[in-house]
């Protein structure tokens, strides 16, 4: 059953739209066309709106010659008479409709198929029920406008906001206008690390060298070559040059015969204990270095015929610690930690232009563990035992029983290194305002200040010196923006910079490599 409008007599080529009597149908009038036969001028597009499952009728003043529809899955256009077309909405969307009459005129329509109001209300009711079930006690309002779902209200945290958006997205495009309760400050994590290192060394040396400084006008010597023998010179009187540090030395002037005895026993011990305590915010990186930097020369070739130049780079060494601690939803602390212990080693160094450049002995590790608050873990242990023995003898003479010991030399070296690293994360709170601060006990007194004004001025808390009150809620996007990580801090040449930087070097002033915090 339909209601059909009458056709005005004075208008030629005008189109009229007739709505079905069913609710939810809509049609908008458009400008009329009056064109001669064979005209191909395109008129401005007209708007036609229909709901899913509903029908709208389009009446024309002239008989219809042809009808074209853009997307058949969005709507359906079917002629019911020579001057009437029935348009039925199928799925929400947009398409185009073109109608040609028998005289060559044509009309364009923008057809919009909207969701049925009954279906839309059912979807909103289902979304509201799911939000009330998943987020009980949180006042979230759901509304829709032109197929877009709007969320308003206040939720407890970002997780609740994300869940509300996921539930509402099942009904279409979502605009999140929710507010979030301001969360408490992130927990502060204190990482206690103990570096314990013990290096033991033991060395034994035993050897003998014989020499003659001119017995029978002959210079002679017997040595295994392991320890530097003396070098006699035939002069009057004869001389002997000795370069090494000796334990025992014997010489018979009447026979011009001498001997040097190398009998040495050494024991050494080195202990290193470092207990750095580093505080960092949840999920933020922190670093620690207790040591120093030593100059490292680098030779660079010259350009344009200039000679090579030596630049100085500074290398770091000592006890270093880098870590990132994150509190998990389970209440544990996930810890990414990279401790390192390094020291200068001049025995394995090199010499450049008369300067001794040491090498670096480094022991480092990198791991990820998960601990509860206050628990400890030994993340690294190293036990290194080395035993080196060198034995040298003179052939045949060294094989003689008993006397052959005089023609043998021996050196034994034993080293033992033990290292252990223990980490203990703790969640701590800051010292309350006004509470006494921890201080060192100074053996002597400092000079009194030259000014009576305290350095931490102004002490009084006025309105200009206090922060504004924290709002109870804020928009979701503002809270997310405030939680973004800061730009990393870089340290270069003893001064702090932001946003990166490269290493520098020079011949006149020392340079350092940036260390990321």
XYZ file of N, CA and C in Angstrom, residues 279-372:
282
model
N 67.955 3.694 42.365
C 66.509 3.869 42.439
C 65.995 4.302 41.076
N 64.923 3.664 40.607
C 64.336 4.007 39.313
C 62.827 3.846 39.399
N 62.138 4.580 38.535
C 60.689 4.468 38.469
C 60.311 3.208 37.712
N 59.079 2.789 37.877
C 58.607 1.544 37.267
C 58.733 1.610 35.750
N 59.463 0.634 35.174
C 59.620 0.553 33.734
C 60.643 1.483 33.140
N 61.367 2.258 33.954
C 62.365 3.200 33.446
C 63.770 2.623 33.615
N 64.663 3.047 32.729
C 66.041 2.553 32.761
C 66.894 3.395 33.697
N 67.819 2.737 34.388
C 68.762 3.416 35.277
C 70.137 2.806 35.063
N 71.181 3.577 35.361
C 72.548 3.108 35.184
C 73.413 3.638 36.307
N 74.538 2.956 36.497
C 75.456 3.294 37.582
C 76.869 2.953 37.115
N 77.832 3.818 37.440
C 79.233 3.570 37.118
C 80.104 4.092 38.240
N 80.899 3.196 38.820
C 81.895 3.572 39.818
C 83.248 3.148 39.271
N 83.989 4.096 38.785
C 85.270 3.793 38.159
C 85.882 5.056 37.615
N 86.255 5.017 36.364
C 86.875 6.187 35.768
C 87.013 6.024 34.265
N 87.797 6.920 33.684
C 88.087 6.891 32.266
C 89.590 7.049 32.076
N 90.119 6.348 31.111
C 91.541 6.498 30.829
C 91.711 6.916 29.372
N 92.758 7.713 29.067
C 92.943 8.198 27.693
C 93.421 7.079 26.776
N 92.775 6.986 25.631
C 93.101 5.956 24.652
C 93.470 6.654 23.351
N 94.746 6.610 22.937
C 95.143 7.313 21.706
C 94.689 6.573 20.465
N 94.287 7.339 19.474
C 93.873 6.798 18.186
C 94.593 7.573 17.093
N 95.282 6.846 16.215
C 96.047 7.451 15.122
C 95.139 7.575 13.911
N 95.058 8.778 13.380
C 94.243 9.044 12.206
C 95.130 9.610 11.106
N 94.941 9.066 9.897
C 95.730 9.526 8.766
C 95.389 10.938 8.360
N 96.410 11.681 7.956
C 96.212 13.056 7.520
C 95.701 13.130 6.102
N 95.197 14.269 5.715
C 94.682 14.507 4.366
C 95.422 15.673 3.741
N 95.502 15.644 2.430
C 96.173 16.744 1.734
C 97.661 16.772 1.982
N 98.285 15.633 2.123
C 99.721 15.584 2.343
C 100.136 15.788 3.782
N 99.204 16.047 4.693
C 99.552 16.245 6.098
C 99.829 14.899 6.753
N 100.652 14.915 7.776
C 101.000 13.697 8.477
C 99.866 13.201 9.353
N 100.077 12.004 9.874
C 99.071 11.411 10.752
C 98.977 12.174 12.062
N 97.776 12.203 12.623
C 97.549 12.884 13.898
C 97.003 11.881 14.901
N 97.250 12.161 16.154
C 96.816 11.299 17.247
C 95.709 12.019 18.011
N 94.569 11.400 18.084
C 93.461 11.928 18.869
C 93.269 11.069 20.110
N 92.638 11.638 21.098
C 92.465 10.977 22.393
C 90.986 10.681 22.601
N 90.691 9.428 22.874
C 89.363 9.002 23.296
C 89.455 8.490 24.726
N 88.404 8.664 25.475
C 88.380 8.210 26.857
C 87.503 6.972 26.962
N 88.068 5.894 27.491
C 87.366 4.639 27.687
C 87.006 4.481 29.159
N 85.807 4.020 29.407
C 85.336 3.866 30.780
C 85.676 2.481 31.313
N 85.891 2.421 32.613
C 86.130 1.145 33.281
C 85.650 1.275 34.721
N 85.486 0.144 35.371
C 85.039 0.142 36.764
C 83.847 -0.790 36.937
N 83.023 -0.477 37.897
C 81.820 -1.256 38.199
C 80.629 -0.533 37.579
N 79.984 -1.187 36.629
C 78.869 -0.577 35.905
C 77.628 -1.459 36.067
N 76.482 -0.788 36.104
C 75.209 -1.502 36.209
C 74.158 -0.760 35.411
N 73.478 -1.464 34.506
C 72.328 -0.954 33.766
C 71.153 -1.892 34.013
N 69.984 -1.342 34.277
C 68.841 -2.215 34.531
C 67.540 -1.489 34.223
N 66.511 -2.298 33.963
C 65.129 -1.838 33.816
C 64.270 -2.764 34.664
N 63.548 -2.211 35.617
C 62.686 -2.987 36.512
C 61.235 -2.617 36.244
N 60.393 -3.645 36.107
C 58.981 -3.445 35.800
C 58.139 -4.288 36.743
N 57.137 -3.679 37.358
C 56.211 -4.396 38.232
C 55.157 -5.068 37.363
N 55.018 -6.366 37.494
C 54.069 -7.136 36.697
C 52.691 -7.148 37.364
N 51.634 -7.510 36.625
C 50.313 -7.628 37.264
C 50.261 -8.687 38.356
N 51.198 -9.617 38.377
C 51.236 -10.646 39.424
C 51.844 -10.131 40.717
N 52.344 -8.896 40.726
C 52.960 -8.342 41.923
C 54.449 -8.615 42.024
N 55.032 -9.278 41.031
C 56.466 -9.529 41.028
C 57.181 -8.413 40.265
N 58.499 -8.468 40.268
C 59.333 -7.474 39.597
C 60.131 -8.186 38.517
N 59.858 -7.840 37.271
C 60.633 -8.375 36.150
C 61.834 -7.467 35.933
N 63.014 -8.049 35.943
C 64.254 -7.286 35.995
C 65.124 -7.629 34.798
N 65.438 -6.619 34.000
C 66.452 -6.730 32.962
C 67.708 -6.051 33.499
N 68.761 -6.799 33.685
C 69.943 -6.275 34.364
C 71.183 -6.681 33.573
N 72.150 -5.751 33.510
C 73.403 -5.977 32.792
C 74.549 -5.432 33.644
N 75.056 -6.194 34.623
C 76.198 -5.747 35.415
C 77.521 -5.984 34.673
N 78.522 -5.208 35.049
C 79.834 -5.310 34.398
C 80.920 -4.868 35.374
N 82.024 -5.603 35.389
C 83.204 -5.278 36.194
C 84.398 -5.265 35.258
N 85.112 -4.144 35.184
C 86.273 -4.023 34.308
C 87.402 -3.330 35.060
N 88.632 -3.650 34.677
C 89.820 -3.084 35.319
C 90.917 -2.946 34.284
N 91.868 -2.065 34.564
C 92.995 -1.843 33.663
C 94.035 -2.943 33.848
N 94.593 -3.391 32.755
C 95.620 -4.434 32.772
C 96.820 -3.928 31.974
N 97.868 -3.489 32.691
C 99.058 -2.967 32.028
C 99.967 -4.077 31.517
N 99.806 -5.294 32.034
C 100.653 -6.395 31.569
C 100.312 -6.797 30.137
N 99.063 -6.569 29.708
C 98.641 -6.916 28.361
C 98.486 -5.678 27.478
N 99.064 -4.555 27.912
C 98.936 -3.323 27.153
C 99.945 -3.223 26.025
N 99.917 -2.105 25.354
C 100.833 -1.828 24.249
C 101.492 -0.482 24.505
N 102.535 -0.205 23.747
C 103.270 1.053 23.876
C 103.167 1.812 22.570
N 102.723 3.053 22.664
C 102.576 3.921 21.505
C 103.303 5.223 21.792
N 104.340 5.498 20.986
C 105.111 6.748 21.110
C 105.631 6.947 22.526
N 106.066 5.852 23.156
C 106.621 5.943 24.496
C 105.600 5.942 25.615
N 104.307 5.849 25.281
C 103.259 5.835 26.298
C 102.674 4.425 26.396
N 102.506 3.966 27.621
C 101.913 2.648 27.862
C 100.393 2.769 27.837
N 99.771 2.013 26.946
C 98.317 1.994 26.826
C 97.827 0.654 27.359
N 97.099 0.650 28.470
C 96.682 -0.628 29.060
C 95.503 -1.232 28.308
N 95.324 -2.509 28.506
C 94.114 -3.176 28.029
C 93.094 -3.209 29.172
N 91.922 -3.723 28.890
C 90.842 -3.761 29.877
C 90.403 -5.199 30.061
N 90.455 -5.657 31.297
C 89.867 -6.942 31.652
C 88.403 -6.703 32.020
N 87.518 -7.352 31.311
C 86.084 -7.101 31.473
C 85.358 -8.396 31.763
N 84.460 -8.318 32.726
C 83.534 -9.415 33.016
C 82.134 -8.815 33.087
N 81.317 -9.231 32.144
C 79.962 -8.668 32.061
C 78.959 -9.792 31.838
N 77.743 -9.488 32.163
C 76.651 -10.425 31.940
C 75.376 -9.632 31.684
N 74.415 -10.282 31.050
C 73.133 -9.652 30.748
C 72.064 -10.723 30.827
N 71.043 -10.468 31.606
C 70.011 -11.475 31.796
C 68.712 -10.792 32.187
N 67.648 -11.602 32.262
C 66.328 -11.134 32.674
C 65.749 -12.142 33.654
N 65.403 -11.677 34.840
C 64.865 -12.537 35.884
C 63.597 -11.901 36.435
N 62.860 -12.672 37.209
C 61.635 -12.195 37.840
C 61.666 -12.584 39.309
N 61.564 -11.582 40.181
C 61.669 -11.793 41.616
C 60.510 -11.094 42.319
N 60.225 -11.585 43.511
C 59.262 -10.896 44.371
C 59.980 -9.778 45.132
